[in-house]
Amino acid sequence: MRLYINIDHVATVRQARLTDEPDPVRAAVLAELGGADGITVHLREDRRHIQDRDVRLLMETVRTGVNLELAATSEIVALACELRPMQATLVPEKREEVTTEGGLALSEAGHLKATKAALDRLSAAGIRTSLFVDPDDASLRASVDLGVDAVELHTGEYANADPTKRTEQIARLSRAAALASKLSLAVHAGHGLTYENVQPVAAIPEIEELNIGHSVIARSVFTGLEAAVREMGDIVRRARATT
Ligand code: PXP
C-alpha cells in the first residue's frame, strides 16, 4: 500500500494572497519526511492552486514520485509529456466545481475519444497512466478497453454517505476493486478520505495506492505536516496489516 499525499491545498492558501508562501515544494519535502510514498498535485486548467512553476520544481526535488492529476486537454497533456511525472491521473474538470466531483464520464463518446488521445500521448512519453473513475463495472470495463495502467476509484460517495449507508458503499468499493484487479488494472482510491473514514478503504486488499489531500493538509495546520502525514500513514498501514 502506497500513501500519496495531495498538496494542492498548500497552494490554495498561497493563492489566496497571490504571494509566495506557503510553498508546496517545501510541503512535499515535509510530506516525504513524514513517510509519504509519493506526492500528488492537480494542475488545473484555471491554475486555481498549483502553478506550472510548482510542478517543474517538484519534478526536480521530489525523491519518491510525482502523480500529476490533469484533465485530458491538449495544453496540460503537452506539459505533462514535457515534464514526465512518474504517473499521470486523468480527472474530469469543471470550472465551477469546488473540487473534483465525480469520476470520468467514459460512457460519453466525446470524453472517451479525448481520454484515449490523452492516454496514448502520456504512455508514449513513458508515463504510467491512471483514470479517476466511479466504482462501477461499466467504468472499469471501459478503462480496460482504453489500455490504462491503473484506475483510481472515486471514494467521494462513500465519504459523503450517511453513516447508515457506509457499509453498502464499502461493499461497492470492494466489488469494484476486485473486478479491476481481475481485469489486470492496478487499483488506487481517493477523494474525501479522512483520519476518521479511511480505515475500511485502506483494508480493501486490492487497493495499492491511496491519494489523500484535504484532511491531511487541514490537520497539518495544527500538528505540522510531517506529523499529520505520519499519523495518516500509521492508520493506513495498520488497516492493511489486519487484513
Ligand atoms: N484523487 C483525486 C483524483 C482528486 O481529484 C483529489 C482531489 O484533488 C483527491 C484524490 C484528494 O481528495 P481529498 O483532497 O478530498 O483528499
mmCIF file of C-alpha atoms and ligand atoms in Angstrom:
data_model
loop_
_atom_site.group_PDB
_atom_site.id
_atom_site.type_symbol
_atom_site.label_atom_id
_atom_site.label_comp_id
_atom_site.label_asym_id
_atom_site.label_seq_id
_atom_site.Cartn_x
_atom_site.Cartn_y
_atom_site.Cartn_z
ATOM 1 C CA MET A 1 0.000 0.000 0.000
ATOM 2 C CA ARG A 2 1.337 3.404 -1.003
ATOM 3 C CA LEU A 3 0.149 6.634 0.582
ATOM 4 C CA TYR A 4 0.311 9.583 -1.805
ATOM 5 C CA ILE A 5 -0.237 12.999 -0.294
ATOM 6 C CA ASN A 6 -2.055 15.621 -2.358
ATOM 7 C CA ILE A 7 -0.547 19.029 -1.541
ATOM 8 C CA ASP A 8 -2.878 21.198 -3.680
ATOM 9 C CA HIS A 9 -4.288 22.950 -0.630
ATOM 10 C CA VAL A 10 -0.911 24.274 0.432
ATOM 11 C CA ALA A 11 -1.014 26.138 -2.874
ATOM 12 C CA THR A 12 -4.643 27.120 -2.213
ATOM 13 C CA VAL A 13 -3.519 29.066 0.868
ATOM 14 C CA ARG A 14 -0.713 30.712 -1.093
ATOM 15 C CA GLN A 15 -3.001 31.682 -3.963
ATOM 16 C CA ALA A 16 -5.481 33.240 -1.515
ATOM 17 C CA ARG A 17 -2.952 36.085 -1.196
ATOM 18 C CA LEU A 18 -1.120 35.628 -4.509
ATOM 19 C CA THR A 19 2.129 35.564 -2.586
ATOM 20 C CA ASP A 20 4.975 33.034 -2.370
ATOM 21 C CA GLU A 21 4.053 31.233 0.863
ATOM 22 C CA PRO A 22 3.327 28.560 1.877
ATOM 23 C CA ASP A 23 5.334 26.828 -0.822
ATOM 24 C CA PRO A 24 4.020 23.404 -1.931
ATOM 25 C CA VAL A 25 7.565 22.461 -2.896
ATOM 26 C CA ARG A 26 8.621 22.770 0.744
ATOM 27 C CA ALA A 27 5.462 20.906 1.768
ATOM 28 C CA ALA A 28 6.477 17.979 -0.425
ATOM 29 C CA VAL A 29 9.768 17.665 1.468
ATOM 30 C CA LEU A 30 7.927 17.502 4.811
ATOM 31 C CA ALA A 31 5.352 15.036 3.460
ATOM 32 C CA GLU A 32 8.172 12.761 2.349
ATOM 33 C CA LEU A 33 9.891 13.080 5.743
ATOM 34 C CA GLY A 34 6.535 12.043 7.275
ATOM 35 C CA GLY A 35 6.567 8.871 5.211
ATOM 36 C CA ALA A 36 4.578 9.765 2.084
ATOM 37 C CA ASP A 37 5.227 7.291 -0.722
ATOM 38 C CA GLY A 38 4.503 9.913 -3.353
ATOM 39 C CA ILE A 39 3.317 13.466 -3.966
ATOM 40 C CA THR A 40 0.117 14.235 -5.871
ATOM 41 C CA VAL A 41 -0.734 17.591 -7.429
ATOM 42 C CA HIS A 42 -3.569 18.635 -9.704
ATOM 43 C CA LEU A 43 -2.561 21.175 -12.330
ATOM 44 C CA ARG A 44 -5.945 22.608 -13.218
ATOM 45 C CA GLU A 45 -6.605 24.482 -16.431
ATOM 46 C CA ASP A 46 -7.644 27.516 -14.368
ATOM 47 C CA ARG A 47 -4.453 27.256 -12.233
ATOM 48 C CA ARG A 48 -6.501 27.945 -9.129
ATOM 49 C CA HIS A 49 -3.935 26.364 -6.812
ATOM 50 C CA ILE A 50 -0.938 24.509 -8.256
ATOM 51 C CA GLN A 51 1.090 26.537 -10.782
ATOM 52 C CA ASP A 52 3.360 25.361 -13.613
ATOM 53 C CA ARG A 53 6.357 26.515 -11.563
ATOM 54 C CA ASP A 54 5.334 24.169 -8.718
ATOM 55 C CA VAL A 55 5.183 21.122 -10.958
ATOM 56 C CA ARG A 56 8.511 21.994 -12.587
ATOM 57 C CA LEU A 57 10.250 22.342 -9.210
ATOM 58 C CA LEU A 58 8.564 19.251 -7.761
ATOM 59 C CA MET A 59 9.891 17.246 -10.688
ATOM 60 C CA GLU A 60 13.400 18.277 -9.636
ATOM 61 C CA THR A 61 13.008 17.900 -5.870
ATOM 62 C CA VAL A 62 10.590 15.073 -5.056
ATOM 63 C CA ARG A 63 12.519 11.941 -4.138
ATOM 64 C CA THR A 64 9.588 9.488 -4.168
ATOM 65 C CA GLY A 65 7.449 10.156 -7.237
ATOM 66 C CA VAL A 66 5.042 12.733 -8.610
ATOM 67 C CA ASN A 67 1.485 11.773 -9.524
ATOM 68 C CA LEU A 68 0.150 14.564 -11.716
ATOM 69 C CA GLU A 69 -3.627 14.887 -11.886
ATOM 70 C CA LEU A 70 -4.812 16.547 -15.065
ATOM 71 C CA ALA A 71 -7.735 16.925 -17.414
ATOM 72 C CA ALA A 72 -7.479 15.438 -20.899
ATOM 73 C CA THR A 73 -6.872 18.788 -22.574
ATOM 74 C CA SER A 74 -4.208 19.354 -25.165
ATOM 75 C CA GLU A 75 -2.310 22.087 -23.299
ATOM 76 C CA ILE A 76 -1.978 20.244 -19.973
ATOM 77 C CA VAL A 77 -1.259 16.888 -21.590
ATOM 78 C CA ALA A 78 1.556 18.508 -23.594
ATOM 79 C CA LEU A 79 3.020 19.950 -20.381
ATOM 80 C CA ALA A 80 2.794 16.552 -18.676
ATOM 81 C CA CYS A 81 4.593 14.912 -21.603
ATOM 82 C CA GLU A 82 7.342 17.523 -21.329
ATOM 83 C CA LEU A 83 7.734 17.198 -17.528
ATOM 84 C CA ARG A 84 7.283 13.403 -17.424
ATOM 85 C CA PRO A 85 5.970 12.737 -13.916
ATOM 86 C CA MET A 86 6.134 9.163 -12.701
ATOM 87 C CA GLN A 87 2.355 8.887 -13.036
ATOM 88 C CA ALA A 88 -0.463 10.879 -14.588
ATOM 89 C CA THR A 89 -4.060 10.533 -13.405
ATOM 90 C CA LEU A 90 -6.732 11.829 -15.759
ATOM 91 C CA VAL A 91 -9.605 13.507 -13.930
ATOM 92 C CA PRO A 92 -12.726 15.364 -15.045
ATOM 93 C CA GLU A 93 -12.594 19.111 -14.541
ATOM 94 C CA LYS A 94 -15.301 21.751 -14.395
ATOM 95 C CA ARG A 95 -14.530 25.401 -13.845
ATOM 96 C CA GLU A 96 -17.407 25.953 -11.443
ATOM 97 C CA GLU A 97 -16.660 22.991 -9.147
ATOM 98 C CA VAL A 98 -15.085 23.409 -5.696
ATOM 99 C CA THR A 99 -13.252 20.103 -6.092
ATOM 100 C CA THR A 100 -13.369 17.131 -8.494
ATOM 101 C CA GLU A 101 -16.967 15.992 -8.308
ATOM 102 C CA GLY A 102 -17.193 12.598 -9.986
ATOM 103 C CA GLY A 103 -15.265 10.042 -11.975
ATOM 104 C CA LEU A 104 -14.586 10.366 -15.709
ATOM 105 C CA ALA A 105 -17.677 10.060 -17.912
ATOM 106 C CA LEU A 106 -16.358 7.218 -20.045
ATOM 107 C CA SER A 107 -19.814 6.411 -21.391
ATOM 108 C CA GLU A 108 -19.831 9.640 -23.441
ATOM 109 C CA ALA A 109 -18.243 9.236 -26.861
ATOM 110 C CA GLY A 110 -16.578 12.664 -26.828
ATOM 111 C CA HIS A 111 -14.987 12.096 -23.424
ATOM 112 C CA LEU A 112 -13.888 8.612 -24.406
ATOM 113 C CA LYS A 113 -12.117 9.902 -27.508
ATOM 114 C CA ALA A 114 -10.348 12.712 -25.626
ATOM 115 C CA THR A 115 -9.356 10.300 -22.853
ATOM 116 C CA LYS A 116 -7.923 7.799 -25.336
ATOM 117 C CA ALA A 117 -5.940 10.509 -27.128
ATOM 118 C CA ALA A 118 -4.523 11.803 -23.824
ATOM 119 C CA LEU A 119 -3.627 8.293 -22.612
ATOM 120 C CA ASP A 120 -1.834 7.484 -25.853
ATOM 121 C CA ARG A 121 0.258 10.664 -25.618
ATOM 122 C CA LEU A 122 1.110 10.112 -21.944
ATOM 123 C CA SER A 123 2.027 6.456 -22.469
ATOM 124 C CA ALA A 124 4.188 7.339 -25.468
ATOM 125 C CA ALA A 125 6.072 9.734 -23.158
ATOM 126 C CA GLY A 126 6.777 6.824 -20.792
ATOM 127 C CA ILE A 127 4.377 7.974 -18.070
ATOM 128 C CA ARG A 128 2.372 5.452 -16.006
ATOM 129 C CA THR A 129 -1.317 6.231 -16.516
ATOM 130 C CA SER A 130 -4.353 6.148 -14.260
ATOM 131 C CA LEU A 131 -8.024 7.115 -14.683
ATOM 132 C CA PHE A 132 -10.189 8.539 -11.904
ATOM 133 C CA VAL A 133 -13.432 6.571 -12.192
ATOM 134 C CA ASP A 134 -16.581 5.822 -10.256
ATOM 135 C CA PRO A 135 -16.575 2.330 -8.725
ATOM 136 C CA ASP A 136 -18.893 0.715 -11.279
ATOM 137 C CA ASP A 137 -18.468 -2.141 -13.743
ATOM 138 C CA ALA A 138 -19.015 -0.072 -16.890
ATOM 139 C CA SER A 139 -16.258 2.429 -15.988
ATOM 140 C CA LEU A 140 -13.821 -0.379 -15.217
ATOM 141 C CA ARG A 141 -14.525 -2.244 -18.428
ATOM 142 C CA ALA A 142 -14.172 0.968 -20.430
ATOM 143 C CA SER A 143 -10.847 1.615 -18.651
ATOM 144 C CA VAL A 144 -9.516 -1.776 -19.743
ATOM 145 C CA ASP A 145 -10.501 -1.049 -23.334
ATOM 146 C CA LEU A 146 -8.598 2.237 -23.131
ATOM 147 C CA GLY A 147 -5.402 0.390 -22.170
ATOM 148 C CA VAL A 148 -4.719 2.360 -18.983
ATOM 149 C CA ASP A 149 -2.330 1.008 -16.316
ATOM 150 C CA ALA A 150 -4.435 1.816 -13.249
ATOM 151 C CA VAL A 151 -7.777 3.151 -12.074
ATOM 152 C CA GLU A 152 -8.311 5.408 -9.089
ATOM 153 C CA LEU A 153 -11.675 4.540 -7.546
ATOM 154 C CA HIS A 154 -13.646 7.626 -6.517
ATOM 155 C CA THR A 155 -14.326 7.316 -2.780
ATOM 156 C CA GLY A 156 -16.329 10.571 -2.572
ATOM 157 C CA GLU A 157 -19.728 8.892 -2.444
ATOM 158 C CA TYR A 158 -18.519 6.672 0.396
ATOM 159 C CA ALA A 159 -17.069 9.665 2.228
ATOM 160 C CA ASN A 160 -20.266 11.703 1.859
ATOM 161 C CA ALA A 161 -22.667 8.831 2.591
ATOM 162 C CA ASP A 162 -24.988 8.830 5.527
ATOM 163 C CA PRO A 163 -23.346 6.619 8.238
ATOM 164 C CA THR A 164 -26.105 4.025 7.756
ATOM 165 C CA LYS A 165 -25.072 3.671 4.086
ATOM 166 C CA ARG A 166 -21.328 3.358 4.668
ATOM 167 C CA THR A 167 -21.264 -0.460 4.713
ATOM 168 C CA GLU A 168 -23.076 -0.503 1.382
ATOM 169 C CA GLN A 169 -20.569 1.935 -0.102
ATOM 170 C CA ILE A 170 -17.609 -0.092 1.173
ATOM 171 C CA ALA A 171 -19.125 -3.221 -0.383
ATOM 172 C CA ARG A 172 -19.416 -1.299 -3.675
ATOM 173 C CA LEU A 173 -15.766 -0.203 -3.492
ATOM 174 C CA SER A 174 -14.650 -3.746 -2.574
ATOM 175 C CA ARG A 175 -16.528 -5.239 -5.532
ATOM 176 C CA ALA A 176 -15.055 -2.649 -7.893
ATOM 177 C CA ALA A 177 -11.538 -3.219 -6.546
ATOM 178 C CA ALA A 178 -11.886 -6.974 -7.023
ATOM 179 C CA LEU A 179 -13.193 -6.584 -10.581
ATOM 180 C CA ALA A 180 -10.480 -4.058 -11.505
ATOM 181 C CA SER A 181 -7.814 -6.387 -10.215
ATOM 182 C CA LYS A 182 -9.348 -9.331 -12.128
ATOM 183 C CA LEU A 183 -9.206 -7.153 -15.250
ATOM 184 C CA SER A 184 -5.468 -6.615 -14.566
ATOM 185 C CA LEU A 185 -5.811 -2.950 -13.632
ATOM 186 C CA ALA A 186 -3.765 -1.612 -10.727
ATOM 187 C CA VAL A 187 -6.209 -0.225 -8.149
ATOM 188 C CA HIS A 188 -5.887 3.172 -6.466
ATOM 189 C CA ALA A 189 -8.503 5.088 -4.465
ATOM 190 C CA GLY A 190 -9.105 8.578 -3.180
ATOM 191 C CA HIS A 191 -11.232 11.648 -2.569
ATOM 192 C CA GLY A 192 -12.816 12.720 0.685
ATOM 193 C CA LEU A 193 -10.803 10.290 2.810
ATOM 194 C CA THR A 194 -10.131 11.419 6.377
ATOM 195 C CA TYR A 195 -8.493 10.141 9.572
ATOM 196 C CA GLU A 196 -11.958 9.001 10.640
ATOM 197 C CA ASN A 197 -13.167 7.196 7.496
ATOM 198 C CA VAL A 198 -10.027 5.860 5.775
ATOM 199 C CA GLN A 199 -9.683 2.578 7.665
ATOM 200 C CA PRO A 200 -12.251 0.398 5.803
ATOM 201 C CA VAL A 201 -10.997 1.655 2.430
ATOM 202 C CA ALA A 202 -7.368 1.002 3.332
ATOM 203 C CA ALA A 203 -8.369 -2.517 4.383
ATOM 204 C CA ILE A 204 -9.563 -3.454 0.856
ATOM 205 C CA PRO A 205 -6.762 -5.812 -0.217
ATOM 206 C CA GLU A 206 -6.648 -4.961 -3.951
ATOM 207 C CA ILE A 207 -6.085 -1.253 -3.339
ATOM 208 C CA GLU A 208 -2.402 -0.481 -3.678
ATOM 209 C CA GLU A 209 -2.406 3.325 -3.548
ATOM 210 C CA LEU A 210 -4.404 5.981 -1.705
ATOM 211 C CA ASN A 211 -4.445 9.675 -2.648
ATOM 212 C CA ILE A 212 -5.325 11.892 0.291
ATOM 213 C CA GLY A 213 -5.169 15.679 0.460
ATOM 214 C CA HIS A 214 -7.617 17.900 2.279
ATOM 215 C CA SER A 215 -7.835 16.060 5.595
ATOM 216 C CA VAL A 216 -4.060 15.803 5.971
ATOM 217 C CA ILE A 217 -3.382 19.415 4.999
ATOM 218 C CA ALA A 218 -6.176 20.544 7.352
ATOM 219 C CA ARG A 219 -4.659 18.639 10.273
ATOM 220 C CA SER A 220 -1.177 19.893 9.462
ATOM 221 C CA VAL A 221 -2.272 23.416 10.386
ATOM 222 C CA PHE A 222 -2.375 22.182 13.980
ATOM 223 C CA THR A 223 0.226 19.414 14.101
ATOM 224 C CA GLY A 224 2.676 20.226 11.326
ATOM 225 C CA LEU A 225 2.716 18.372 8.025
ATOM 226 C CA GLU A 226 5.271 15.716 8.897
ATOM 227 C CA ALA A 227 3.240 14.565 11.931
ATOM 228 C CA ALA A 228 -0.044 14.735 10.009
ATOM 229 C CA VAL A 229 1.308 12.510 7.228
ATOM 230 C CA ARG A 230 2.844 10.084 9.722
ATOM 231 C CA GLU A 231 -0.483 9.736 11.561
ATOM 232 C CA MET A 232 -2.372 9.007 8.329
ATOM 233 C CA GLY A 233 0.344 6.550 7.267
ATOM 234 C CA ASP A 234 0.027 4.704 10.592
ATOM 235 C CA ILE A 235 -3.764 4.315 10.191
ATOM 236 C CA VAL A 236 -3.455 3.127 6.599
ATOM 237 C CA ARG A 237 -0.701 0.620 7.305
ATOM 238 C CA ARG A 238 -2.443 -0.692 10.432
ATOM 239 C CA ALA A 239 -5.644 -1.238 8.407
ATOM 240 C CA ARG A 240 -3.727 -3.230 5.833
ATOM 241 C CA ALA A 241 -1.822 -5.273 8.419
ATOM 242 C CA THR A 242 -5.090 -6.586 9.878
ATOM 243 C CA THR A 243 -6.481 -7.892 6.552
HETATM 244 N N1 PXP B 1 -7.907 11.868 -6.009
HETATM 245 C C1 PXP B 1 -8.325 12.715 -6.968
HETATM 246 C C2 PXP B 1 -8.428 12.208 -8.353
HETATM 247 C C3 PXP B 1 -8.630 14.047 -6.671
HETATM 248 O O1 PXP B 1 -9.048 14.885 -7.661
HETATM 249 C C4 PXP B 1 -8.479 14.512 -5.353
HETATM 250 C C5 PXP B 1 -8.773 15.940 -5.022
HETATM 251 O O2 PXP B 1 -7.896 16.768 -5.711
HETATM 252 C C6 PXP B 1 -8.022 13.609 -4.375
HETATM 253 C C7 PXP B 1 -7.772 12.278 -4.722
HETATM 254 C C8 PXP B 1 -7.813 14.014 -2.962
HETATM 255 O O3 PXP B 1 -9.053 14.301 -2.369
HETATM 256 P P1 PXP B 1 -9.107 14.952 -0.933
HETATM 257 O O4 PXP B 1 -8.441 16.271 -1.003
HETATM 258 O O5 PXP B 1 -10.560 15.018 -0.645
HETATM 259 O O6 PXP B 1 -8.368 14.003 -0.005
#
